[in-house]
Coordinates of C-alpha atoms in Angstrom, one line a residue:
Chain A
M1 CA -27.3 15.0 -26.0
A2 CA -24.9 16.1 -23.3
L3 CA -24.1 13.6 -20.5
E4 CA -25.7 14.0 -17.1
F5 CA -26.3 11.9 -14.0
S6 CA -29.6 10.0 -13.6
P7 CA -31.8 11.4 -10.8
E8 CA -30.7 8.4 -8.7
T9 CA -27.0 9.0 -9.3
H10 CA -27.6 12.7 -8.5
K11 CA -28.9 11.7 -5.1
K12 CA -25.7 9.7 -4.5
F13 CA -23.7 12.6 -5.7
D14 CA -25.3 15.0 -3.2
A15 CA -24.8 12.5 -0.4
I16 CA -21.1 12.0 -1.2
V17 CA -20.4 15.7 -1.5
G18 CA -22.2 16.4 1.7
R19 CA -19.9 14.1 3.6
Y20 CA -16.7 16.0 2.8
P21 CA -15.4 19.1 4.6
K22 CA -14.6 20.6 1.1
K23 CA -16.4 19.8 -2.1
E24 CA -13.3 19.2 -4.2
A25 CA -12.2 16.4 -1.8
A26 CA -15.1 14.3 -3.2
M27 CA -13.4 14.3 -6.7
L28 CA -12.4 10.6 -6.7
P29 CA -15.7 9.2 -5.5
V30 CA -17.6 11.5 -7.9
L31 CA -15.3 10.3 -10.8
Y32 CA -16.1 6.7 -9.8
L33 CA -19.8 7.5 -9.9
A34 CA -19.4 9.0 -13.4
Q35 CA -17.3 6.1 -14.6
E36 CA -19.9 3.7 -13.3
E37 CA -22.8 5.5 -15.0
F38 CA -21.1 6.5 -18.3
G39 CA -18.8 3.5 -18.7
Y40 CA -15.7 5.5 -19.1
L41 CA -14.4 9.1 -18.6
G42 CA -14.3 10.6 -22.1
P43 CA -14.2 14.4 -22.8
E44 CA -17.9 14.9 -22.2
A45 CA -17.9 13.0 -18.9
I46 CA -14.9 15.1 -17.8
E47 CA -16.5 18.3 -18.7
Y48 CA -19.7 17.3 -16.9
V49 CA -17.8 16.4 -13.7
A50 CA -15.9 19.7 -13.9
A51 CA -19.2 21.6 -14.1
I52 CA -20.9 19.8 -11.2
M53 CA -17.7 20.0 -9.0
D54 CA -17.1 23.7 -9.8
V55 CA -13.6 23.2 -10.9
P56 CA -11.8 23.9 -14.3
V57 CA -11.9 21.1 -16.8
A58 CA -8.1 21.0 -16.9
R59 CA -8.1 20.1 -13.2
V60 CA -10.3 17.0 -13.8
Y61 CA -8.1 16.0 -16.8
G62 CA -5.1 16.2 -14.5
V63 CA -6.8 13.8 -12.0
V64 CA -8.2 11.4 -14.6
T65 CA -4.9 11.0 -16.4
F66 CA -3.0 10.5 -13.1
Y67 CA -4.8 7.4 -11.8
T68 CA -4.7 4.0 -13.4
M69 CA -8.2 3.0 -12.4
L70 CA -9.9 5.9 -14.2
N71 CA -10.5 4.9 -17.8
M72 CA -10.6 7.5 -20.6
K73 CA -11.6 4.9 -23.2
P74 CA -14.2 2.1 -23.1
I75 CA -12.9 -1.2 -21.8
G76 CA -14.1 -4.8 -21.9
R77 CA -16.6 -6.3 -19.5
H78 CA -13.9 -8.1 -17.6
H79 CA -10.8 -6.0 -17.1
T80 CA -8.2 -8.7 -16.6
Q81 CA -5.2 -7.3 -14.7
V82 CA -2.2 -9.5 -14.2
C83 CA 0.3 -8.5 -11.5
R84 CA 3.8 -8.3 -12.9
T85 CA 5.8 -7.0 -9.9
L86 CA 8.8 -9.0 -8.5
P87 CA 7.1 -11.4 -6.1
C88 CA 4.6 -12.4 -8.8
A89 CA 7.4 -12.5 -11.4
L90 CA 9.4 -14.9 -9.2
A91 CA 6.3 -17.1 -9.1
G92 CA 5.9 -17.2 -12.9
A93 CA 3.5 -14.3 -13.7
E94 CA 4.9 -14.0 -17.2
R95 CA 3.8 -17.5 -18.1
I96 CA 0.3 -16.6 -16.8
T97 CA 0.2 -13.4 -19.0
A98 CA 1.4 -15.5 -22.0
A99 CA -1.3 -18.1 -21.4
I100 CA -4.0 -15.4 -21.3
K101 CA -2.7 -13.7 -24.4
A102 CA -2.7 -17.1 -26.3
K103 CA -6.2 -17.9 -25.1
L104 CA -7.8 -14.6 -25.8
G105 CA -5.7 -13.8 -28.9
I106 CA -5.0 -10.2 -27.7
E107 CA -1.9 -8.3 -26.6
L108 CA -1.6 -6.2 -23.5
G109 CA -3.8 -3.1 -23.6
E110 CA -6.2 -4.7 -26.2
T111 CA -9.8 -5.7 -25.9
T112 CA -11.3 -8.9 -27.5
A113 CA -13.6 -8.3 -30.5
D114 CA -16.7 -9.3 -28.5
G115 CA -15.9 -6.7 -25.8
R116 CA -15.6 -9.4 -23.2
F117 CA -12.0 -9.0 -22.0
T118 CA -9.4 -6.2 -21.8
L119 CA -5.9 -7.4 -20.8
S120 CA -3.5 -5.3 -18.7
E121 CA -0.4 -5.8 -16.7
V122 CA -0.4 -4.0 -13.3
E123 CA 1.9 -3.4 -10.4
C124 CA 1.8 -5.1 -7.0
L125 CA -1.7 -5.7 -5.7
A126 CA -0.8 -6.8 -2.2
S127 CA -1.3 -10.4 -2.8
C128 CA 2.4 -11.6 -2.9
G129 CA 1.9 -14.5 -0.6
T130 CA -0.5 -16.1 -3.0
A131 CA 1.4 -15.3 -6.3
P132 CA 0.9 -15.3 -9.2
M133 CA -2.4 -13.5 -9.2
M134 CA -4.7 -11.3 -11.2
Q135 CA -7.6 -9.0 -10.6
V136 CA -10.6 -9.1 -12.8
N137 CA -12.8 -6.0 -12.2
D138 CA -13.2 -6.1 -8.4
D139 CA -12.2 -9.7 -7.8
Y140 CA -8.8 -11.2 -7.0
Y141 CA -7.8 -14.6 -8.4
E142 CA -4.8 -16.0 -6.5
N143 CA -2.3 -18.9 -6.8
L144 CA -2.8 -19.0 -10.5
S145 CA -1.4 -21.7 -12.9
E146 CA -1.4 -21.8 -16.6
Q147 CA -4.1 -24.4 -16.4
N148 CA -6.6 -22.8 -14.0
V149 CA -6.3 -19.3 -15.5
G150 CA -8.0 -20.6 -18.6
E151 CA -10.8 -22.2 -16.6
I152 CA -11.3 -18.9 -14.7
L153 CA -11.6 -16.9 -17.9
D154 CA -14.1 -19.4 -19.3
R155 CA -16.4 -18.8 -16.4
L156 CA -16.5 -15.0 -17.0
K157 CA -19.3 -14.3 -19.6
Chain B
M1 CA 5.5 -14.8 21.2
E2 CA 2.2 -13.1 21.9
K3 CA -0.1 -12.2 19.1
I4 CA -1.1 -8.6 19.2
L5 CA -2.0 -7.6 15.7
L6 CA -3.0 -11.1 14.5
R7 CA -5.0 -11.9 17.7
N8 CA -8.3 -11.8 16.0
V9 CA -7.7 -12.8 12.3
D10 CA -8.4 -16.5 12.7
A11 CA -11.6 -16.2 14.8
P12 CA -14.8 -17.1 13.1
D13 CA -16.5 -14.0 11.5
S14 CA -13.6 -11.9 12.8
H15 CA -14.6 -9.0 10.5
T16 CA -18.0 -8.5 12.3
I17 CA -18.5 -6.2 15.3
G18 CA -20.1 -9.1 17.3
A19 CA -17.0 -11.2 17.0
Y20 CA -14.7 -8.2 17.7
R21 CA -16.6 -7.2 20.8
S22 CA -16.8 -10.7 22.2
R23 CA -13.0 -10.7 22.1
G24 CA -12.7 -7.4 24.0
G25 CA -13.1 -5.0 21.1
Y26 CA -13.9 -1.3 21.8
R27 CA -13.1 -1.6 25.5
A28 CA -9.9 0.4 24.9
L29 CA -11.9 3.1 23.1
E30 CA -14.3 3.3 26.0
K31 CA -11.4 3.5 28.5
V32 CA -9.8 6.3 26.5
V33 CA -12.9 8.4 26.0
R34 CA -14.3 8.0 29.5
E35 CA -11.1 8.0 31.6
M36 CA -8.1 9.5 29.7
S37 CA -7.2 13.0 28.7
P38 CA -5.7 13.4 25.2
E39 CA -2.4 14.4 26.9
R40 CA -2.3 11.3 29.0
L41 CA -3.1 9.1 25.9
I42 CA -0.3 10.7 24.0
D43 CA 2.1 10.1 26.9
E44 CA 1.0 6.5 27.1
I45 CA 1.7 5.9 23.4
K46 CA 5.0 7.7 23.7
A47 CA 5.9 5.4 26.6
S48 CA 4.9 2.3 24.5
G49 CA 7.7 3.1 22.1
L50 CA 5.4 2.4 19.1
R51 CA 6.9 3.6 15.8
G52 CA 5.2 4.1 12.5
R53 CA 4.6 0.7 10.7
G54 CA 4.2 2.2 7.2
G55 CA 7.9 2.2 6.6
A56 CA 9.5 5.3 8.1
G57 CA 9.5 4.1 11.7
F58 CA 8.7 7.6 13.2
P59 CA 7.6 7.5 16.9
T60 CA 3.8 7.6 16.8
G61 CA 3.2 9.5 20.1
M62 CA 5.8 12.1 19.1
K63 CA 4.0 12.6 15.8
W64 CA 0.7 13.2 17.6
G65 CA 2.5 15.6 20.0
F66 CA 3.5 17.9 17.1
V67 CA -0.2 18.8 16.5
P68 CA -0.9 22.2 18.0
K69 CA -3.5 22.0 20.8
D70 CA -4.8 25.5 20.4
S71 CA -5.2 25.7 16.6
P72 CA -8.5 27.3 15.6
K73 CA -8.6 25.1 12.5
P74 CA -10.3 21.7 12.4
K75 CA -7.9 18.8 12.8
Y76 CA -7.8 15.5 10.9
V77 CA -6.6 12.0 11.2
V78 CA -6.1 9.8 8.2
C79 CA -5.6 6.1 8.3
N80 CA -3.2 5.2 5.5
A81 CA -4.6 2.0 4.0
D82 CA -2.9 2.6 0.6
E83 CA -0.7 -0.5 0.9
S84 CA 1.2 -0.7 -2.4
E85 CA 4.8 -1.4 -1.5
P86 CA 5.8 -4.5 -3.6
G87 CA 6.1 -7.5 -1.3
T88 CA 3.8 -6.1 1.4
F89 CA 0.3 -7.5 2.1
K90 CA -0.1 -7.2 5.9
D91 CA -2.5 -4.3 5.9
R92 CA -4.8 -6.1 3.5
L93 CA -5.0 -9.0 5.9
L94 CA -6.0 -6.7 8.8
I95 CA -8.5 -4.8 6.6
E96 CA -10.2 -8.0 5.5
K97 CA -10.1 -9.9 8.7
D98 CA -9.9 -7.4 11.5
P99 CA -11.4 -4.1 10.3
H100 CA -12.7 -3.1 13.7
S101 CA -9.2 -2.9 15.2
I102 CA -8.3 -0.4 12.5
I103 CA -11.5 1.6 13.1
E104 CA -11.0 1.5 16.9
G105 CA -7.4 2.6 16.5
T106 CA -8.3 5.4 14.2
I107 CA -10.9 6.8 16.7
I108 CA -8.3 6.6 19.5
A109 CA -5.8 8.5 17.3
A110 CA -8.5 11.1 16.5
Y111 CA -9.3 11.5 20.3
A112 CA -5.5 12.0 21.0
I113 CA -5.3 15.1 18.8
R114 CA -8.9 16.3 19.5
S115 CA -10.0 15.6 15.9
H116 CA -13.6 15.2 15.0
T117 CA -13.2 14.0 11.4
A118 CA -11.1 11.0 10.4
F119 CA -10.6 9.3 7.1
I120 CA -9.5 5.9 6.0
Y121 CA -7.8 6.2 2.6
I122 CA -7.8 2.7 1.1
R123 CA -6.1 2.0 -2.2
G124 CA -8.7 1.8 -5.0
E125 CA -7.8 -1.8 -6.1
L126 CA -8.8 -3.2 -2.7
S127 CA -12.5 -3.3 -3.6
F128 CA -13.2 -6.2 -1.3
G129 CA -11.4 -4.6 1.6
A130 CA -13.3 -1.4 1.0
K131 CA -16.6 -3.4 1.2
V132 CA -15.5 -5.0 4.5
L133 CA -14.4 -1.7 6.0
G134 CA -17.5 0.0 4.8
R135 CA -19.7 -2.5 6.5
A136 CA -17.6 -2.4 9.6
I137 CA -18.0 1.4 9.8
E138 CA -21.8 1.1 9.5
E139 CA -21.7 -1.4 12.3
A140 CA -19.6 0.9 14.4
V141 CA -22.0 3.8 13.7
A142 CA -25.0 1.7 14.7
A143 CA -23.3 0.6 17.9
G144 CA -22.6 4.3 18.8
Y145 CA -18.8 4.1 18.6
L146 CA -18.9 6.6 15.8
G147 CA -21.0 9.7 15.6
K148 CA -22.1 12.3 18.2
N149 CA -21.3 12.0 21.9
I150 CA -19.8 8.5 21.9
F151 CA -20.1 6.7 25.2
G152 CA -22.0 9.7 26.5
A153 CA -18.7 11.4 27.1
G154 CA -19.3 14.4 24.9
Y155 CA -16.9 13.4 22.1
D156 CA -18.0 13.5 18.5
I157 CA -16.2 11.7 15.7
D158 CA -17.1 11.1 12.1
L159 CA -15.2 8.5 9.9
I160 CA -15.1 8.7 6.1
L161 CA -13.9 5.8 4.0
H162 CA -12.2 7.2 0.9
R163 CA -11.0 5.0 -2.0
G164 CA -7.9 5.9 -4.0
A165 CA -7.8 5.2 -7.8
G166 CA -4.5 3.5 -8.5
A167 CA -1.3 5.3 -7.7
Y168 CA 1.6 4.0 -5.5
I169 CA 2.6 7.6 -4.6
C170 CA -0.6 8.1 -2.6
G171 CA 0.9 5.9 0.1
E172 CA 3.4 8.7 0.8
E173 CA 1.7 10.8 3.4
T174 CA 1.7 14.2 1.6
G175 CA 0.8 12.6 -1.7
L176 CA -2.1 10.9 0.1
L177 CA -3.2 14.3 1.4
S178 CA -3.0 15.9 -2.1
S179 CA -5.1 13.0 -3.4
L180 CA -7.6 13.3 -0.6
E181 CA -8.0 17.0 -1.4
G182 CA -9.2 16.0 -4.8
G183 CA -6.1 16.4 -6.9
K184 CA -3.3 14.4 -8.4
G185 CA -1.3 12.5 -5.7
W186 CA 1.6 14.9 -5.8
P187 CA 3.7 15.0 -2.6
K188 CA 4.2 18.3 -0.9
V189 CA 7.4 20.0 0.2
K190 CA 8.2 19.5 3.9
P191 CA 8.3 21.6 6.1
P192 CA 5.6 22.6 6.9
F193 CA 4.7 19.1 8.1
P194 CA 1.2 17.7 8.0
A195 CA 1.0 17.9 11.8
T196 CA 0.7 21.7 11.4
H197 CA -0.3 22.1 7.7
G198 CA -1.9 18.9 6.4
L199 CA -5.3 18.2 4.8
F200 CA -6.8 21.5 3.5
G201 CA -3.9 23.2 5.3
C202 CA -5.1 22.0 8.7
P203 CA -3.3 20.0 11.4
T204 CA -3.3 16.4 10.3
V205 CA -1.9 13.1 11.5
V206 CA -1.4 10.3 8.9
N207 CA -0.9 6.8 10.4
N208 CA -0.5 3.4 8.8
V209 CA -3.1 0.7 9.3
E210 CA -0.8 -1.5 11.3
T211 CA 0.2 1.4 13.6
L212 CA -3.4 2.2 14.3
A213 CA -4.4 -1.5 14.8
S214 CA -1.8 -1.7 17.5
L215 CA -3.4 1.0 19.6
P216 CA -6.3 -0.8 21.2
W217 CA -4.0 -3.5 22.7
I218 CA -1.5 -0.9 23.9
V219 CA -4.3 1.1 25.6
E220 CA -5.9 -1.9 27.2
R221 CA -2.8 -3.7 28.4
G222 CA -0.6 -0.7 29.1
A223 CA 2.4 0.9 27.4
A224 CA 4.8 -0.9 29.8
R225 CA 3.7 -4.3 28.6
Y226 CA 4.1 -3.3 25.0
A227 CA 7.5 -1.7 25.6
A228 CA 8.6 -4.9 27.3
I229 CA 8.5 -6.7 24.0
G230 CA 11.2 -6.1 21.4
T231 CA 14.6 -4.3 21.6
E232 CA 15.8 -1.1 23.2
K233 CA 14.7 1.1 20.3
S234 CA 12.3 -1.2 18.4
K235 CA 9.4 -2.0 20.7
G236 CA 6.5 -4.4 20.3
T237 CA 5.7 -6.7 17.5
K238 CA 5.8 -6.2 13.8
L239 CA 4.0 -7.8 10.9
F240 CA 6.2 -9.2 8.1
S241 CA 4.8 -10.2 4.7
V242 CA 6.8 -13.1 3.2
S243 CA 6.8 -13.9 -0.5
G244 CA 9.0 -15.3 -3.2
H245 CA 10.9 -18.6 -3.0
I246 CA 9.8 -19.7 0.4
R247 CA 8.0 -22.8 1.6
K248 CA 5.4 -21.0 3.8
P249 CA 4.6 -17.5 2.4
G250 CA 2.2 -15.3 4.3
V251 CA 1.9 -12.7 7.1
Y252 CA 3.8 -13.3 10.3
E253 CA 3.8 -11.4 13.6
V254 CA 7.2 -11.3 15.1
D255 CA 8.6 -9.8 18.3
M256 CA 11.1 -7.1 17.2
G257 CA 14.6 -8.3 17.5
Y258 CA 13.8 -11.9 16.3
P259 CA 16.8 -13.5 14.5
F260 CA 16.2 -13.1 10.7
K261 CA 17.9 -16.3 9.6
K262 CA 16.0 -18.4 12.1
F263 CA 12.7 -16.7 10.9
L264 CA 13.3 -17.6 7.3
E265 CA 14.6 -21.1 7.9
E266 CA 12.3 -22.3 10.8
D267 CA 9.2 -20.1 10.9
C268 CA 8.8 -19.8 7.1
G269 CA 10.2 -23.3 6.3
G270 CA 13.2 -22.1 4.3
V271 CA 13.7 -22.2 0.5
P272 CA 11.8 -25.0 -1.3
N273 CA 13.0 -27.6 -3.9
G274 CA 16.4 -28.1 -2.3
K275 CA 17.6 -24.7 -3.7
K276 CA 20.0 -22.4 -1.9
L277 CA 19.0 -18.9 -0.7
K278 CA 20.6 -16.2 -2.9
G279 CA 19.2 -12.9 -1.7
V280 CA 16.4 -11.4 0.3
I281 CA 14.8 -7.9 0.3
P282 CA 13.7 -7.4 3.9
G283 CA 11.4 -4.3 3.8
G284 CA 9.5 -4.0 0.5
A285 CA 11.0 -3.4 -2.9
S286 CA 12.2 0.1 -1.9
M287 CA 14.8 -1.4 0.4
P288 CA 18.3 -2.6 -0.5
V289 CA 18.7 -6.3 -1.1
L290 CA 20.8 -8.5 1.2
R291 CA 22.9 -11.4 0.0
A292 CA 22.4 -14.8 1.7
D293 CA 25.9 -14.4 3.3
E294 CA 24.9 -11.1 4.9
L295 CA 22.1 -12.5 7.1
D296 CA 24.3 -13.8 10.0
G297 CA 23.5 -12.0 13.2
V298 CA 20.8 -9.8 11.6
T299 CA 17.7 -9.4 13.8
M300 CA 14.3 -8.1 12.8
D301 CA 14.2 -4.6 14.1
Y302 CA 14.9 -1.1 12.8
E303 CA 18.5 -0.8 14.0
S304 CA 19.8 -4.2 13.0
F305 CA 18.5 -3.9 9.4
Q306 CA 20.0 -0.5 9.2
A307 CA 23.3 -1.8 10.5
A308 CA 23.2 -4.4 7.8
G309 CA 22.9 -1.7 5.2
T310 CA 19.2 -2.0 4.5
L311 CA 16.0 -0.9 6.2
L312 CA 13.0 -2.6 7.9
G313 CA 10.6 -0.5 5.8
S314 CA 7.2 -2.1 5.5
G315 CA 8.4 -5.6 6.5
G316 CA 7.8 -6.9 3.0
V317 CA 10.3 -9.9 2.8
I318 CA 10.9 -11.0 -0.8
V319 CA 13.0 -14.2 -0.9
M320 CA 15.1 -15.2 -4.0
D321 CA 16.7 -18.6 -4.5
E322 CA 19.8 -19.4 -6.5
S323 CA 17.9 -19.7 -9.8
T324 CA 17.0 -16.1 -9.7
C325 CA 18.5 -13.7 -12.2
M326 CA 19.4 -10.6 -10.2
V327 CA 19.6 -8.5 -13.3
R328 CA 16.1 -9.4 -14.1
S329 CA 14.9 -8.7 -10.6
A330 CA 16.6 -5.3 -10.6
W331 CA 15.0 -4.5 -13.9
N332 CA 11.6 -5.6 -12.6
I333 CA 11.9 -3.3 -9.6
S334 CA 13.2 -0.4 -11.7
R335 CA 10.3 -0.8 -14.0
F336 CA 7.9 -0.5 -11.0
F337 CA 9.5 2.8 -10.0
A338 CA 9.5 4.1 -13.6
H339 CA 5.8 3.3 -13.8
E340 CA 4.9 4.8 -10.5
S341 CA 7.0 8.0 -10.4
C342 CA 4.5 10.8 -10.1
G343 CA 6.4 13.1 -12.4
Q344 CA 6.7 16.1 -10.1
C345 CA 10.5 16.2 -9.7
S346 CA 12.9 16.0 -12.7
P347 CA 15.6 13.7 -11.1
C348 CA 13.0 11.0 -10.3
R349 CA 10.7 11.5 -13.4
E350 CA 13.7 11.3 -15.8
G351 CA 16.1 9.1 -13.7
C352 CA 13.7 6.3 -13.0
H353 CA 13.0 5.8 -16.7
W354 CA 16.7 6.0 -17.5
M355 CA 17.5 3.3 -14.9
E356 CA 14.7 1.1 -16.2
K357 CA 15.9 1.5 -19.8
I358 CA 19.5 0.6 -19.0
F359 CA 18.6 -2.3 -16.7
R360 CA 16.3 -3.6 -19.5
R361 CA 19.2 -3.3 -22.0
V362 CA 21.6 -5.2 -19.8
E363 CA 19.0 -7.9 -19.1
R364 CA 18.4 -8.4 -22.8
G365 CA 22.1 -8.9 -23.4
E366 CA 22.5 -5.6 -25.1
G367 CA 24.4 -3.9 -22.3
K368 CA 27.7 -2.1 -22.9
A369 CA 30.7 -1.2 -20.8
G370 CA 29.9 1.7 -18.5
D371 CA 26.2 0.9 -18.3
L372 CA 26.4 -0.1 -14.6
E373 CA 28.4 3.0 -13.7
L374 CA 25.7 5.0 -15.5
I375 CA 22.9 3.5 -13.4
L376 CA 24.9 4.1 -10.3
S377 CA 25.5 7.7 -11.3
V378 CA 21.8 8.2 -12.1
S379 CA 20.8 6.6 -8.8
G380 CA 23.2 8.9 -7.0
N381 CA 21.8 11.9 -8.7
I382 CA 18.2 11.0 -7.7
M383 CA 19.1 10.2 -4.1
G384 CA 18.2 13.1 -1.8
N385 CA 17.2 15.4 -4.6
T386 CA 13.5 14.9 -4.7
I387 CA 10.5 16.3 -2.8
C388 CA 9.5 13.0 -1.3
P389 CA 11.2 9.7 -0.3
F390 CA 10.1 8.0 -3.5
G391 CA 13.3 9.1 -5.2
D392 CA 15.4 7.4 -2.6
A393 CA 13.1 4.4 -2.7
A394 CA 13.9 4.0 -6.4
A395 CA 17.6 4.8 -6.2
M396 CA 18.5 2.6 -3.2
P397 CA 17.5 -0.8 -4.6
A398 CA 19.0 -0.1 -8.0
A399 CA 22.4 0.7 -6.5
A400 CA 22.2 -2.2 -4.0
F401 CA 21.5 -4.9 -6.7
I402 CA 24.5 -3.8 -8.7
K403 CA 26.8 -3.5 -5.7
K404 CA 25.7 -6.8 -4.1
F405 CA 25.7 -8.9 -7.3
R406 CA 28.2 -7.1 -9.4
P407 CA 29.8 -10.2 -11.0
E408 CA 26.4 -11.4 -12.3
F409 CA 25.8 -8.0 -13.9
D410 CA 29.3 -7.9 -15.4
A411 CA 28.8 -11.5 -16.8
H412 CA 25.4 -10.4 -18.3
I413 CA 27.1 -7.6 -20.2
A414 CA 30.2 -9.6 -21.2
Q415 CA 28.4 -12.7 -22.4
K416 CA 25.4 -10.8 -23.8
K417 CA 23.0 -13.2 -22.0
C418 CA 21.8 -14.5 -18.7
T419 CA 24.2 -17.0 -17.1
V420 CA 22.0 -17.8 -14.1
S421 CA 18.5 -18.8 -14.9
A422 CA 16.3 -19.9 -17.7
S423 CA 13.3 -18.2 -16.2

């Protein structure tokens, strides 16, 4: 069964494409739609997006592989992204990452066996005044400590 | 010091159109659309001395002036909300707390170049900011500030919020345009400049969030009042994001020309825990680091930072105390650039990874004689040899860390371990 958008997503797709002066400019919002609907952007999803966007498949691969927020593999329910850049590093970000690794029993880039968490390190998220910090899916968690990071993760089911 | 950019952020519900209008919001836009010609508006912004707040410091009115008036092509304005420069978090504050000042500023810029379609390109990670801005745009549409025939003056303007998807390079204006066209965020060769050949090959102006958010105040109070603040060549106020080893981190609005040392010690409360200041990066991670002994007489403006051998950049101030290992800091920043190089130009694509590898080796106590010269050589070979300024942004801090803190790097190599910190 080939992938395709649900009728509801198709309406969103038409609305988004209609807003842009050129269809291809809607590539990122459409890839976000696809990622939301299909969970990740595997080969089938990429081929589907290429077809509905009227561009070569290779062009969509080029875009998907370029950006960090477009996932080509399934990820956990809570994508836990710890900032590692200098201001957060000065505030002890490495200790936060170590505490999360110990708590979840996974390394960077891995997902817990129950599919709950995927752990990544990311570059600066514009939250340097409240370092160290992490982003879990859409939400920022700031002024982290080795103690409170465990409590935060416990609340995420 | 008068608050211009931060005048609204502490007001209750400052992100709503009601709060914004009760504080004088959208009056500047009305004045522009009803009373001013685009030419007069451009002259006014030129007279204000406003320079681009994204990092390059290019005069805003002059940038607008390069857009051809008689082009048959559509024209575009893009608000660059892709704030990703390490140490910088000023735009995020404005996006979350004062989105309407950004929207109003974007419409004013669009009117100046007779554009009818504008975009706000916000970095993908800022989900919350995108929600706030999205709601604010809906409010502005409902109030008639966006759409057809605004203020009944016959001017149409559409504003599209566009989310990036995670790439630092999309903050570089031509990389941003490539991304907005639906491709990888690869920068374009200049010339031609975006003002004549930008989005889809059409005349385009890209301005930073902070630049655009300054416009309503300038229009309403007048260019002369804005130009009266600051120094001869750096006018107005500037936002500085302060992080690292400092008692009061956060976003500060400062009159250009304010003494840097006084700012750090008095306004930001100085270095905590009785430690001494060791070094400070004044303009985001792309800018050369200054040693504590180099701060005397430095003022917070484009010229003074340049005279001190660094740049004002984005105003991302990263403070490092005496316990900081500068080798580790240099490695951290080199790793950032290695991760974010877009891969288009060989000197940067290869060089950033080489620098990161050598810094890492030195940091781990596995450095050898000649390693530092090698980094300086790689840095020199990247500098000026790439399509966009990213190459320079990676090369400058690498060389500055070594030159400013050479004994520490030498000791790291000689003793095969860090002699400074346990962190």
